[in-house]
Structures are given as structure tokens and as C-alpha cells.
Amino acid sequence: MLWLEQKWRSQLPTQSGGSKRTNVSATGAYSSSSNSETPLADEPDVDSPVRPQRSKKSKQKGKGKAQRSKDFRERKSLVVKKLSLMEDIKNVREKELMDREKEREEEKEHRAKIMPIKEKELQIQAAMKEQELQVQRYIKEMEIKAKEREMERMAKEREREMDMQILNADTSTMSEKRRALHEIACEKIIAK
């Protein structure tokens, strides 16, 4: 026998073996090794072609392809999810940037509106300070004038008192010369 045939036959279950199912017919139907009615491929009177049972390596290879395909689909799904998430993050960042830019523009507009108002406010404050200074100067001037008037009034009052003293002076004890001067002073006081 050939080496391949021996290997193939060694993989076939024996009749006395367990209940392992094998593919033994040309149509691909399975049969149980415990079924004695179905002829096995190693029996001499069987002339139907039997598909050989696959080896462990080829089974693992097939399973590996299926597993790789499954892994590929999972990785592809993960990549799609990551790309979607990255797109969402990108959209959120773009929206944030647009919102910040909009806020900056609104701030500029707000400043542009406020600047004339602040300038006007500063002008009003400067005018109010100037007016306040003018009022303070006026008050000081009025105080000075009031003091001057008060001093003038007091001077006049003192002058009247002196005039009254001159007018009410006792002339009986005065000398002739002094009496003549007194009369001239009285005439001047009365003429006022």
C-alpha cells in the first residue's frame, strides 16, 4: 500500500469502535461506525468511491480561515466604529470651534457697541468733573465775597461807632481849638 492510503485508512474508524460518524458514500452521506450494515471503505467488496476524511491540519486550516474571516469582520466593525467615533469627535470639535469663533465675533460686536458708549460715559464724567470744579470755584468765590462783605460791614459798623462817639463826645471839657475840629468832624459825619 501506498503511504497516503495507509494514513487515510488509519484515520477511518474500525467497526468495533465508538459511534463516530464518518462520510462514507459518494453522495456525501454520513454513517455511524457502529452501523454494521453500511460497508466501509476498507472492505474489499466495496467499489463505490469514498471521500477521504480530512486531516486535522486541513480542518484547522478551514477553521482558521473561518476564524480569520470572523476576526476580520470584527476588526472591520471595530474600525468602522472607531472611524464613526472619530468623525463624531471631529464634528464636536468643529462645532466647538465654530461656537468659539461665534462668541469671539459677538464679543467684538459687543465691544464695538460698548466703546462709543464708554467714550460718551467718559466724556460725561469729564464734563461732570469740570462742572463740579466750576461749582467749587464759584462757592469759593462766593465765600470770599461774603467774607469781604462781612469785613466791609464790620468796617462800616466800626466807622459808625466811631462817628457816634465823635457825635456824642462831651464838648464841655474840650479846648476851643479842639471844639472847632469837633464841629468840622460832626459836619462831615452828618453830610454822609
XYZ file of N, CA, C and O in Angstrom:
768
model
N 0.841 -1.191 0.000
C 0.000 0.000 0.000
C 0.870 1.232 0.000
O 1.958 1.236 0.526
N 0.233 2.184 -0.501
C 0.921 3.463 -0.519
C 0.842 4.117 0.848
O -0.085 3.859 1.630
N 1.771 4.979 1.053
C 1.842 5.643 2.364
C 0.594 6.481 2.626
O 0.031 6.459 3.699
N 0.082 7.208 1.653
C -1.106 8.049 1.790
C -2.326 7.200 2.095
O -3.163 7.568 2.927
N -2.436 6.071 1.414
C -3.584 5.192 1.648
C -3.543 4.648 3.056
O -4.575 4.549 3.729
N -2.359 4.300 3.537
C -2.236 3.807 4.907
C -2.665 4.883 5.901
O -3.369 4.612 6.857
N -2.218 6.062 5.651
C -2.582 7.184 6.540
C -4.090 7.378 6.523
O -4.735 7.566 7.540
N -4.658 7.286 5.335
C -6.091 7.504 5.190
C -6.867 6.420 5.898
O -7.832 6.667 6.589
N -6.419 5.205 5.752
C -7.101 4.074 6.388
C -6.954 4.140 7.907
O -7.861 3.748 8.635
N -5.844 4.623 8.361
C -5.650 4.693 9.811
C -6.595 5.715 10.449
O -6.922 5.596 11.615
N -7.037 6.648 9.671
C -7.961 7.657 10.208
C -9.396 7.182 10.192
O -10.235 7.752 10.861
N -9.709 6.116 9.443
C -11.077 5.581 9.404
C -11.351 4.817 10.685
O -10.488 4.112 11.196
N -12.561 4.952 11.216
C -12.874 4.204 12.448
C -13.068 2.713 12.135
O -13.481 2.351 11.046
N -12.765 1.922 13.086
C -12.972 0.484 12.946
C -14.409 0.149 13.263
O -15.105 0.944 13.908
N -14.852 -1.077 12.889
C -16.235 -1.473 13.143
C -16.483 -1.637 14.623
O -17.567 -1.393 15.100
N -15.514 -2.046 15.351
C -15.712 -2.260 16.779
C -15.558 -0.962 17.557
O -15.750 -0.952 18.752
N -15.250 0.132 16.864
C -15.005 1.412 17.538
C -16.283 2.047 18.052
O -17.341 1.440 18.074
N -16.177 3.289 18.431
C -17.304 4.012 19.031
C -18.343 4.395 17.997
O -18.462 3.790 16.950
N -19.053 5.414 18.258
C -20.153 5.825 17.389
C -19.783 7.068 16.604
O -20.616 7.915 16.351
N -18.538 7.189 16.195
C -18.101 8.361 15.450
C -18.690 8.299 14.056
O -18.656 7.280 13.405
N -19.211 9.413 13.543
C -19.826 9.449 12.223
C -18.763 9.771 11.195
O -17.916 10.613 11.406
N -18.824 9.107 10.085
C -17.875 9.369 9.005
C -18.613 9.476 7.695
O -19.694 8.924 7.531
N -18.016 10.129 6.754
C -18.573 10.311 5.424
C -18.098 9.135 4.576
O -16.930 9.040 4.265
N -19.026 8.236 4.215
C -18.584 7.030 3.549
C -19.210 6.807 2.178
O -18.810 5.923 1.469
N -20.182 7.574 1.776
C -20.814 7.322 0.478
C -20.411 8.377 -0.522
O -19.911 9.436 -0.174
N -20.660 8.100 -1.792
C -20.328 9.027 -2.875
C -21.203 10.266 -2.814
O -20.827 11.334 -3.271
N -22.376 10.157 -2.252
C -23.303 11.304 -2.152
C -22.914 12.200 -0.992
O -23.480 13.255 -0.814
N -22.029 11.747 -0.164
C -21.590 12.550 0.969
C -22.397 12.259 2.210
O -22.368 13.010 3.162
N -23.161 11.152 2.255
C -23.973 10.813 3.424
C -23.067 10.295 4.525
O -22.054 9.652 4.273
N -23.470 10.555 5.732
C -22.694 10.100 6.887
C -23.216 8.756 7.355
O -24.403 8.467 7.237
N -22.338 7.999 7.938
C -22.778 6.742 8.555
C -22.049 6.594 9.869
O -20.972 7.154 10.060
N -22.613 5.870 10.758
C -22.014 5.634 12.058
C -21.119 4.424 11.960
O -21.441 3.445 11.288
N -20.001 4.420 12.632
C -19.081 3.297 12.574
C -19.644 2.092 13.310
O -19.225 0.981 13.110
N -20.651 2.324 14.150
C -21.269 1.198 14.848
C -22.307 0.511 13.972
O -22.817 -0.527 14.314
N -22.636 1.128 12.839
C -23.614 0.552 11.925
C -22.907 -0.500 11.077
O -22.085 -0.186 10.239
N -23.241 -1.772 11.269
C -22.548 -2.859 10.582
C -23.119 -3.118 9.191
O -22.515 -3.811 8.405
N -24.272 -2.593 8.896
C -24.884 -2.838 7.602
C -24.234 -2.007 6.515
O -24.222 -2.371 5.353
N -23.717 -0.844 6.843
C -23.112 0.023 5.860
C -21.698 -0.448 5.621
O -20.910 -0.572 6.565
N -21.351 -0.749 4.395
C -19.990 -1.191 4.143
C -19.017 -0.042 4.268
O -19.329 1.092 3.913
N -17.881 -0.314 4.813
C -16.855 0.705 5.000
C -15.903 0.660 3.820
O -15.834 -0.307 3.074
N -15.125 1.698 3.668
C -14.241 1.813 2.524
C -13.124 0.789 2.538
O -12.612 0.424 1.500
N -12.778 0.274 3.730
C -11.673 -0.673 3.771
C -12.114 -2.113 3.497
O -11.317 -3.020 3.471
N -13.411 -2.365 3.310
C -13.892 -3.696 2.985
C -13.620 -3.961 1.511
O -13.814 -3.085 0.675
N -13.211 -5.161 1.171
C -12.796 -5.447 -0.192
C -13.926 -5.420 -1.201
O -13.705 -5.112 -2.363
N -15.168 -5.738 -0.843
C -16.226 -5.822 -1.842
C -16.875 -4.471 -2.122
O -17.820 -4.377 -2.892
N -16.411 -3.406 -1.526
C -16.979 -2.065 -1.748
C -16.275 -1.457 -2.940
O -15.061 -1.324 -2.961
N -17.058 -1.086 -3.954
C -16.457 -0.479 -5.126
C -16.884 0.985 -5.305
O -16.566 1.610 -6.297
N -17.656 1.491 -4.398
C -18.077 2.896 -4.503
C -16.954 3.802 -4.028
O -16.252 3.468 -3.075
N -16.780 4.940 -4.700
C -15.692 5.831 -4.262
C -16.041 6.495 -2.940
O -17.173 6.932 -2.735
N -15.132 6.540 -2.067
C -15.326 7.135 -0.743
C -14.422 8.358 -0.642
O -13.249 8.284 -0.980
N -15.028 9.470 -0.172
C -14.211 10.670 0.022
C -13.329 10.470 1.218
O -13.793 10.001 2.258
N -12.099 10.799 1.127
C -11.237 10.614 2.306
C -11.590 11.639 3.383
O -12.053 12.717 3.084
N -11.388 11.203 4.576
C -11.649 12.087 5.712
C -10.555 13.134 5.776
O -9.386 12.827 5.539
N -10.924 14.375 6.096
C -9.916 15.452 6.113
C -8.999 15.293 7.303
O -9.422 14.850 8.366
N -7.769 15.734 7.137
C -6.804 15.637 8.219
C -7.017 16.789 9.196
O -7.721 17.760 8.908
N -6.385 16.681 10.364
C -6.516 17.725 11.385
C -6.004 19.058 10.862
O -6.596 20.099 11.091
N -4.898 19.005 10.127
C -4.316 20.242 9.606
C -5.279 20.945 8.675
O -5.476 22.153 8.757
N -5.893 20.164 7.768
C -6.801 20.801 6.811
C -8.043 21.318 7.515
O -8.598 22.343 7.150
N -8.502 20.565 8.561
C -9.643 21.062 9.334
C -9.273 22.361 10.040
O -10.034 23.321 10.042
N -8.097 22.368 10.652
C -7.661 23.575 11.364
C -7.476 24.726 10.388
O -7.762 25.865 10.696
N -6.988 24.379 9.201
C -6.804 25.399 8.181
C -8.151 26.019 7.808
O -8.290 27.229 7.699
N -9.162 25.143 7.603
C -10.511 25.629 7.289
C -11.094 26.453 8.429
O -11.686 27.497 8.230
N -10.891 25.913 9.642
C -11.377 26.654 10.806
C -10.632 27.969 10.935
O -11.194 28.988 11.305
N -9.326 27.948 10.633
C -8.513 29.162 10.708
C -9.009 30.214 9.739
O -9.090 31.393 10.064
N -9.375 29.767 8.517
C -9.910 30.728 7.537
C -11.209 31.333 8.046
O -11.425 32.534 7.942
N -12.073 30.469 8.573
C -13.352 30.960 9.103
C -13.096 31.905 10.273
O -13.740 32.953 10.381
N -12.141 31.520 11.132
C -11.828 32.368 12.292
C -11.230 33.691 11.841
O -11.585 34.749 12.347
N -10.309 33.613 10.838
C -9.720 34.849 10.319
C -10.788 35.734 9.691
O -10.782 36.938 9.843
N -11.714 35.102 8.987
C -12.809 35.872 8.370
C -13.656 36.531 9.449
O -14.026 37.703 9.332
N -13.923 35.780 10.503
C -14.705 36.326 11.623
C -13.928 37.450 12.304
O -14.472 38.517 12.582
N -12.631 37.192 12.541
C -11.783 38.220 13.153
C -11.723 39.458 12.276
O -11.774 40.585 12.768
N -11.618 39.251 10.963
C -11.572 40.374 10.033
C -12.862 41.197 10.110
O -12.827 42.419 10.145
N -14.001 40.486 10.131
C -15.293 41.202 10.232
C -15.380 41.990 11.541
O -15.840 43.118 11.563
N -14.903 41.364 12.638
C -14.926 42.056 13.932
C -14.009 43.273 13.911
O -14.381 44.349 14.370
N -12.795 43.095 13.360
C -11.867 44.227 13.272
C -12.430 45.329 12.381
O -12.325 46.499 12.688
N -13.027 44.888 11.274
C -13.633 45.859 10.359
C -14.739 46.626 11.077
O -14.835 47.851 10.969
N -15.554 45.890 11.843
C -16.629 46.529 12.603
C -16.049 47.517 13.613
O -16.556 48.630 13.762
N -14.960 47.107 14.306
C -14.315 47.999 15.274
C -13.745 49.235 14.583
O -13.865 50.358 15.080
N -13.118 49.024 13.427
C -12.546 50.145 12.681
C -13.655 51.110 12.262
O -13.515 52.324 12.375
N -14.767 50.550 11.781
C -15.904 51.393 11.372
C -16.427 52.176 12.571
O -16.705 53.372 12.470
N -16.528 51.487 13.728
C -16.993 52.176 14.937
C -16.025 53.283 15.346
O -16.431 54.382 15.696
N -14.704 52.957 15.287
C -13.704 53.965 15.643
C -13.761 55.152 14.695
O -13.681 56.301 15.117
N -13.889 54.843 13.388
C -13.977 55.931 12.410
C -15.215 56.788 12.658
O -15.168 58.012 12.574
N -16.310 56.117 12.980
C -17.547 56.849 13.280
C -17.363 57.719 14.514
O -17.765 58.883 14.532
N -16.729 57.137 15.542
C -16.466 57.885 16.767
C -15.532 59.055 16.493
O -15.754 60.178 16.973
N -14.489 58.798 15.682
C -13.558 59.876 15.349
C -14.272 60.976 14.562
O -14.021 62.167 14.767
N -15.177 60.583 13.672
C -15.955 61.560 12.902
C -16.841 62.383 13.839
O -16.943 63.599 13.705
N -17.457 61.692 14.819
C -18.286 62.403 15.805
C -17.446 63.386 16.606
O -17.848 64.533 16.842
N -16.244 62.931 17.043
C -15.347 63.807 17.812
C -14.941 64.999 16.957
O -14.933 66.146 17.420
N -14.620 64.724 15.690
C -14.239 65.801 14.773
C -15.381 66.802 14.626
O -15.167 68.011 14.683
N -16.605 66.283 14.464
C -17.769 67.165 14.328
C -17.986 67.996 15.584
O -18.290 69.187 15.508
N -17.815 67.359 16.758
C -17.983 68.088 18.024
C -16.927 69.185 18.138
O -17.227 70.323 18.511
N -15.676 68.853 17.787
C -14.594 69.851 17.862
C -14.847 70.997 16.893
O -14.638 72.159 17.232
N -15.284 70.645 15.675
C -15.587 71.698 14.699
C -16.708 72.590 15.214
O -16.654 73.813 15.073
N -17.721 71.974 15.827
C -18.836 72.761 16.377
C -18.336 73.666 17.498
O -18.710 74.837 17.582
N -17.458 73.100 18.369
C -16.895 73.911 19.450
C -16.100 75.082 18.883
O -16.199 76.204 19.381
N -15.286 74.808 17.857
C -14.501 75.884 17.237
C -15.421 76.941 16.625
O -15.174 78.137 16.772
N -16.477 76.480 15.964
C -17.422 77.426 15.367
C -18.117 78.243 16.454
O -18.302 79.454 16.302
N -18.481 77.572 17.565
C -19.118 78.281 18.672
C -18.171 79.315 19.271
O -18.580 80.439 19.579
N -16.891 78.931 19.447
C -15.905 79.882 19.994
C -15.727 81.073 19.059
O -15.665 82.220 19.508
N -15.652 80.771 17.755
C -15.500 81.849 16.772
C -16.720 82.770 16.801
O -16.584 83.992 16.750
N -17.895 82.165 16.932
C -19.128 82.955 17.009
C -19.113 83.825 18.268
O -19.481 84.999 18.222
N -18.668 83.239 19.387
C -18.579 84.003 20.637
C -17.601 85.169 20.479
O -17.860 86.276 20.970
N -16.452 84.911 19.821
C -15.474 85.990 19.600
C -16.076 87.096 18.760
O -15.896 88.286 19.052
N -16.797 86.718 17.706
C -17.430 87.717 16.844
C -18.464 88.519 17.626
O -18.532 89.746 17.509
N -19.259 87.814 18.435
C -20.259 88.505 19.252
C -19.575 89.445 20.250
O -20.056 90.549 20.493
N -18.452 88.981 20.821
C -17.695 89.817 21.761
C -17.170 91.066 21.062
O -17.224 92.179 21.610
N -16.648 90.886 19.818
C -16.160 92.038 19.058
C -17.299 93.014 18.780
O -17.137 94.227 18.931
N -18.451 92.472 18.363
C -19.608 93.327 18.099
C -20.037 94.051 19.371
O -20.352 95.240 19.345
N -20.034 93.311 20.473
C -20.421 93.896 21.757
C -19.466 95.026 22.136
O -19.895 96.102 22.568
N -18.159 94.758 21.966
C -17.161 95.797 22.261
C -17.343 96.992 21.342
O -17.208 98.136 21.773
N -17.623 96.708 20.063
C -17.819 97.801 19.108
C -19.011 98.661 19.509
O -18.998 99.885 19.336
N -20.045 98.032 20.070
C -21.214 98.790 20.521
C -20.916 99.521 21.824
O -21.386 100.630 22.044
N -20.151 98.880 22.697
C -19.889 99.453 24.028
C -18.867 100.584 23.978
O -18.971 101.533 24.752
N -17.889 100.491 23.080
C -16.830 101.502 23.034
C -17.387 102.921 22.891
O -16.991 103.806 23.657
N -18.289 103.185 21.949
C -18.833 104.544 21.876
C -19.577 104.939 23.157
O -19.494 106.082 23.602
N -20.259 103.974 23.745
C -20.992 104.251 24.983
C -20.002 104.593 26.094
O -20.211 105.553 26.843
N -18.911 103.828 26.194
C -17.907 104.096 27.233
C -17.239 105.450 26.994
O -16.984 106.191 27.945
N -16.942 105.730 25.712
C -16.343 107.028 25.405
C -17.284 108.158 25.808
O -16.855 109.150 26.398
N -18.554 108.004 25.485
C -19.551 109.023 25.857
C -19.618 109.137 27.378
O -19.688 110.249 27.916
N -19.588 107.993 28.044
C -19.624 107.980 29.503
C -18.413 108.721 30.081
O -18.549 109.510 31.029
N -17.234 108.459 29.510
C -16.026 109.151 29.967
C -16.125 110.658 29.716
O -15.708 111.464 30.558
N -16.686 111.027 28.568
C -16.875 112.448 28.266
C -17.832 113.084 29.279
O -17.582 114.192 29.762
N -18.898 112.371 29.592
C -19.872 112.885 30.565
C -19.213 113.021 31.931
O -19.401 114.029 32.627
N -18.429 111.994 32.317
C -17.737 112.066 33.608
C -16.774 113.247 33.638
O -16.689 113.968 34.642
N -16.034 113.455 32.546
C -15.099 114.585 32.483
C -15.862 115.909 32.572
O -15.438 116.834 33.286
N -16.993 115.983 31.873
C -17.804 117.208 31.922
C -18.353 117.432 33.326
O -18.381 118.576 33.819
N -18.772 116.350 33.971
C -19.298 116.472 35.344
C -18.195 116.928 36.297
O -18.435 117.765 37.173
N -16.979 116.403 36.133
C -15.864 116.835 36.980
C -15.565 118.310 36.756
O -15.326 119.061 37.711
N -15.568 118.696 35.484
C -15.327 120.111 35.159
C -16.405 120.985 35.780
O -16.113 122.035 36.356
N -17.651 120.525 35.672
C -18.755 121.293 36.255
C -18.626 121.346 37.777
O -18.863 122.399 38.384
N -18.232 120.245 38.359
C -18.042 120.208 39.811
C -16.938 121.178 40.228
O -17.069 121.897 41.232
N -15.835 121.210 39.443
C -14.753 122.156 39.735
C -15.245 123.595 39.612
O -14.904 124.452 40.441
N -16.057 123.857 38.591
C -16.607 125.202 38.430
C -17.496 125.567 39.605
O -17.433 126.703 40.108
N -18.314 124.607 40.049
C -19.183 124.859 41.208
C -18.334 125.142 42.440
O -18.630 126.074 43.215
N -17.258 124.343 42.633
C -16.384 124.564 43.796
C -15.718 125.939 43.717
O -15.615 126.634 44.734
N -15.261 126.319 42.498
C -14.663 127.653 42.336
C -15.689 128.733 42.650
O -15.382 129.726 43.313
N -16.908 128.568 42.154
C -17.971 129.545 42.401
C -18.260 129.663 43.893
O -18.391 130.767 44.422
N -18.315 128.490 44.568
C -18.574 128.510 46.016
C -17.452 129.245 46.739
O -17.714 130.069 47.638
N -16.209 128.982 46.347
C -15.083 129.677 46.984
C -15.157 131.177 46.732
O -14.917 131.980 47.639
N -15.481 131.519 45.481
C -15.621 132.949 45.165
C -16.721 133.582 46.014
O -16.554 134.700 46.530
N -17.826 132.866 46.145
C -18.944 133.402 46.944
C -18.543 133.527 48.411
O -18.906 134.518 49.076
N -17.795 132.527 48.901
C -17.336 132.591 50.286
C -16.409 133.789 50.477
O -16.499 134.518 51.475
N -15.497 133.979 49.499
C -14.560 135.115 49.588
C -15.340 136.428 49.563
O -15.077 137.337 50.366
N -16.308 136.518 48.639
C -17.119 137.745 48.555
C -17.913 137.952 49.831
O -18.040 139.091 50.309
N -18.434 136.895 50.388
C -19.200 137.009 51.635
C -18.299 137.501 52.761
O -18.696 138.362 53.563
N -17.071 136.984 52.801
C -16.129 137.434 53.828
C -15.777 138.907 53.625
O -15.692 139.673 54.589
N -15.557 139.263 52.343
C -15.251 140.666 52.044
C -16.411 141.565 52.471
O -16.202 142.637 53.051
N -17.647 141.143 52.148
C -18.829 141.939 52.553
C -18.934 142.035 54.069
O -19.255 143.098 54.608
N -18.648 140.901 54.711
C -18.701 140.895 56.177
C -17.647 141.834 56.747
O -17.931 142.615 57.678
N -16.465 141.799 56.166
C -15.404 142.696 56.647
C -15.775 144.149 56.366
O -15.540 145.041 57.195
N -16.360 144.370 55.188
C -16.809 145.723 54.841
C -17.883 146.199 55.809
O -17.851 147.337 56.281
N -18.838 145.311 56.081
C -19.915 145.658 57.025
C -19.346 145.959 58.411
O -19.731 146.955 59.061
N -18.410 145.120 58.816
C -17.812 145.339 60.133
C -17.026 146.661 60.164
O -17.066 147.399 61.153
N -16.367 146.975 59.036
C -15.622 148.238 58.968
C -16.585 149.415 59.041
O -16.319 150.425 59.726
N -17.703 149.308 58.316
C -18.704 150.387 58.365
C -19.293 150.510 59.759
O -19.526 151.633 60.237
N -19.535 149.356 60.352
C -20.104 149.367 61.712
C -19.127 150.054 62.676
O -19.528 150.867 63.510
N -17.891 149.730 62.520
C -16.873 150.333 63.396
C -16.793 151.836 63.136
O -16.662 152.643 64.081
N -16.891 152.182 61.820
C -16.845 153.610 61.472
C -18.055 154.340 62.085
O -17.916 155.451 62.609
N -19.218 153.721 62.075
C -20.420 154.337 62.671
C -20.246 154.502 64.175
O -20.641 155.535 64.739
N -19.702 153.469 64.764
C -19.476 153.554 66.212
C -18.551 154.720 66.539
O -18.780 155.480 67.489
N -17.510 154.853 65.719
C -16.569 155.959 65.943
C -17.256 157.318 65.693
O -17.035 158.290 66.434
N -18.070 157.314 64.610
C -18.821 158.558 64.318
C -19.747 158.889 65.489
O -19.872 160.073 65.872
N -20.383 157.875 66.040
C -21.303 158.128 67.163
C -20.522 158.619 68.396
O -21.010 159.488 69.137
N -19.350 158.071 68.572
C -18.533 158.527 69.693
C -18.140 160.000 69.509
O -18.141 160.784 70.476
N -17.852 160.342 68.225
C -17.469 161.728 67.934
C -18.673 162.636 68.150
O -18.563 163.698 68.762
N -19.839 162.167 67.633
C -21.046 163.000 67.760
C -21.481 163.116 69.224
O -21.988 164.169 69.633
N -21.322 162.102 70.018
C -21.777 162.110 71.412
C -20.674 162.544 72.401
O -20.858 162.472 73.615
N -19.584 162.991 71.868
C -18.483 163.383 72.745
C -18.864 164.620 73.578
O -19.613 165.474 73.132
N -18.346 164.672 74.761
C -18.623 165.789 75.686
C -17.724 166.968 75.294
O -16.517 166.897 75.396
N -18.299 168.023 74.785
C -17.547 169.191 74.304
C -17.260 170.193 75.434
O -16.489 171.121 75.251
N -17.835 170.027 76.612
C -17.658 170.967 77.711
C -16.236 170.950 78.255
O -15.740 171.968 78.734
N -15.566 169.929 78.162
C -14.210 169.824 78.691
C -13.165 170.050 77.592
O -11.979 170.022 77.854
N -13.601 170.306 76.364
C -12.679 170.463 75.247
C -12.198 171.900 75.166
O -12.912 172.812 75.506
N -10.998 171.989 74.562
C -10.440 173.326 74.335
C -11.106 173.906 73.101
O -11.773 173.195 72.350
N -10.866 175.210 72.871
C -11.505 175.909 71.754
C -11.055 175.289 70.420
O -11.868 175.114 69.526
N -9.784 175.079 70.343
C -9.237 174.525 69.119
C -9.832 173.123 68.873
O -10.220 172.805 67.760
N -9.901 172.381 69.912
C -10.420 171.018 69.806
C -11.908 171.067 69.509
O -12.408 170.238 68.733
N -12.641 171.978 70.039
C -14.059 172.123 69.811
C -14.294 172.463 68.338
O -15.248 171.977 67.729
N -13.468 173.273 67.721
C -13.596 173.677 66.318
C -13.379 172.450 65.432
O -14.127 172.229 64.448
N -12.407 171.641 65.741
C -12.155 170.414 64.990
C -13.333 169.445 65.154
O -13.735 168.767 64.191
N -13.877 169.411 66.322
C -15.008 168.517 66.605
C -16.205 168.921 65.758
O -16.908 168.066 65.194
N -16.452 170.189 65.632
C -17.591 170.670 64.848
C -17.397 170.354 63.376
O -18.351 169.972 62.680
N -16.174 170.496 62.858
C -15.893 170.155 61.443
C -16.156 168.666 61.246
O -16.758 168.259 60.226
N -15.703 167.801 62.147
C -15.882 166.344 62.037
C -17.342 166.007 62.098
O -17.831 165.137 61.329
N -18.116 166.667 62.940
C -19.569 166.418 63.047
C -20.262 166.787 61.759
O -21.179 166.103 61.304
N -19.867 167.893 61.127
C -20.472 168.322 59.865
C -20.218 167.290 58.778
O -21.107 166.984 57.964
N -18.980 166.767 58.718
C -18.646 165.732 57.735
C -19.476 164.446 57.976
O -19.959 163.828 57.026
N -19.649 164.090 59.240
C -20.416 162.864 59.561
C -21.865 163.062 59.179
O -22.478 162.164 58.570
N -22.424 164.176 59.401
C -23.812 164.434 59.087
C -24.002 164.512 57.556
O -25.003 164.076 57.018
N -22.992 164.970 56.867
C -23.068 165.088 55.405
C -23.063 163.694 54.723
O -23.542 163.577 53.596
N -22.584 162.761 55.384
C -22.563 161.407 54.779
C -23.947 160.946 54.622
O -24.602 160.369 54.041
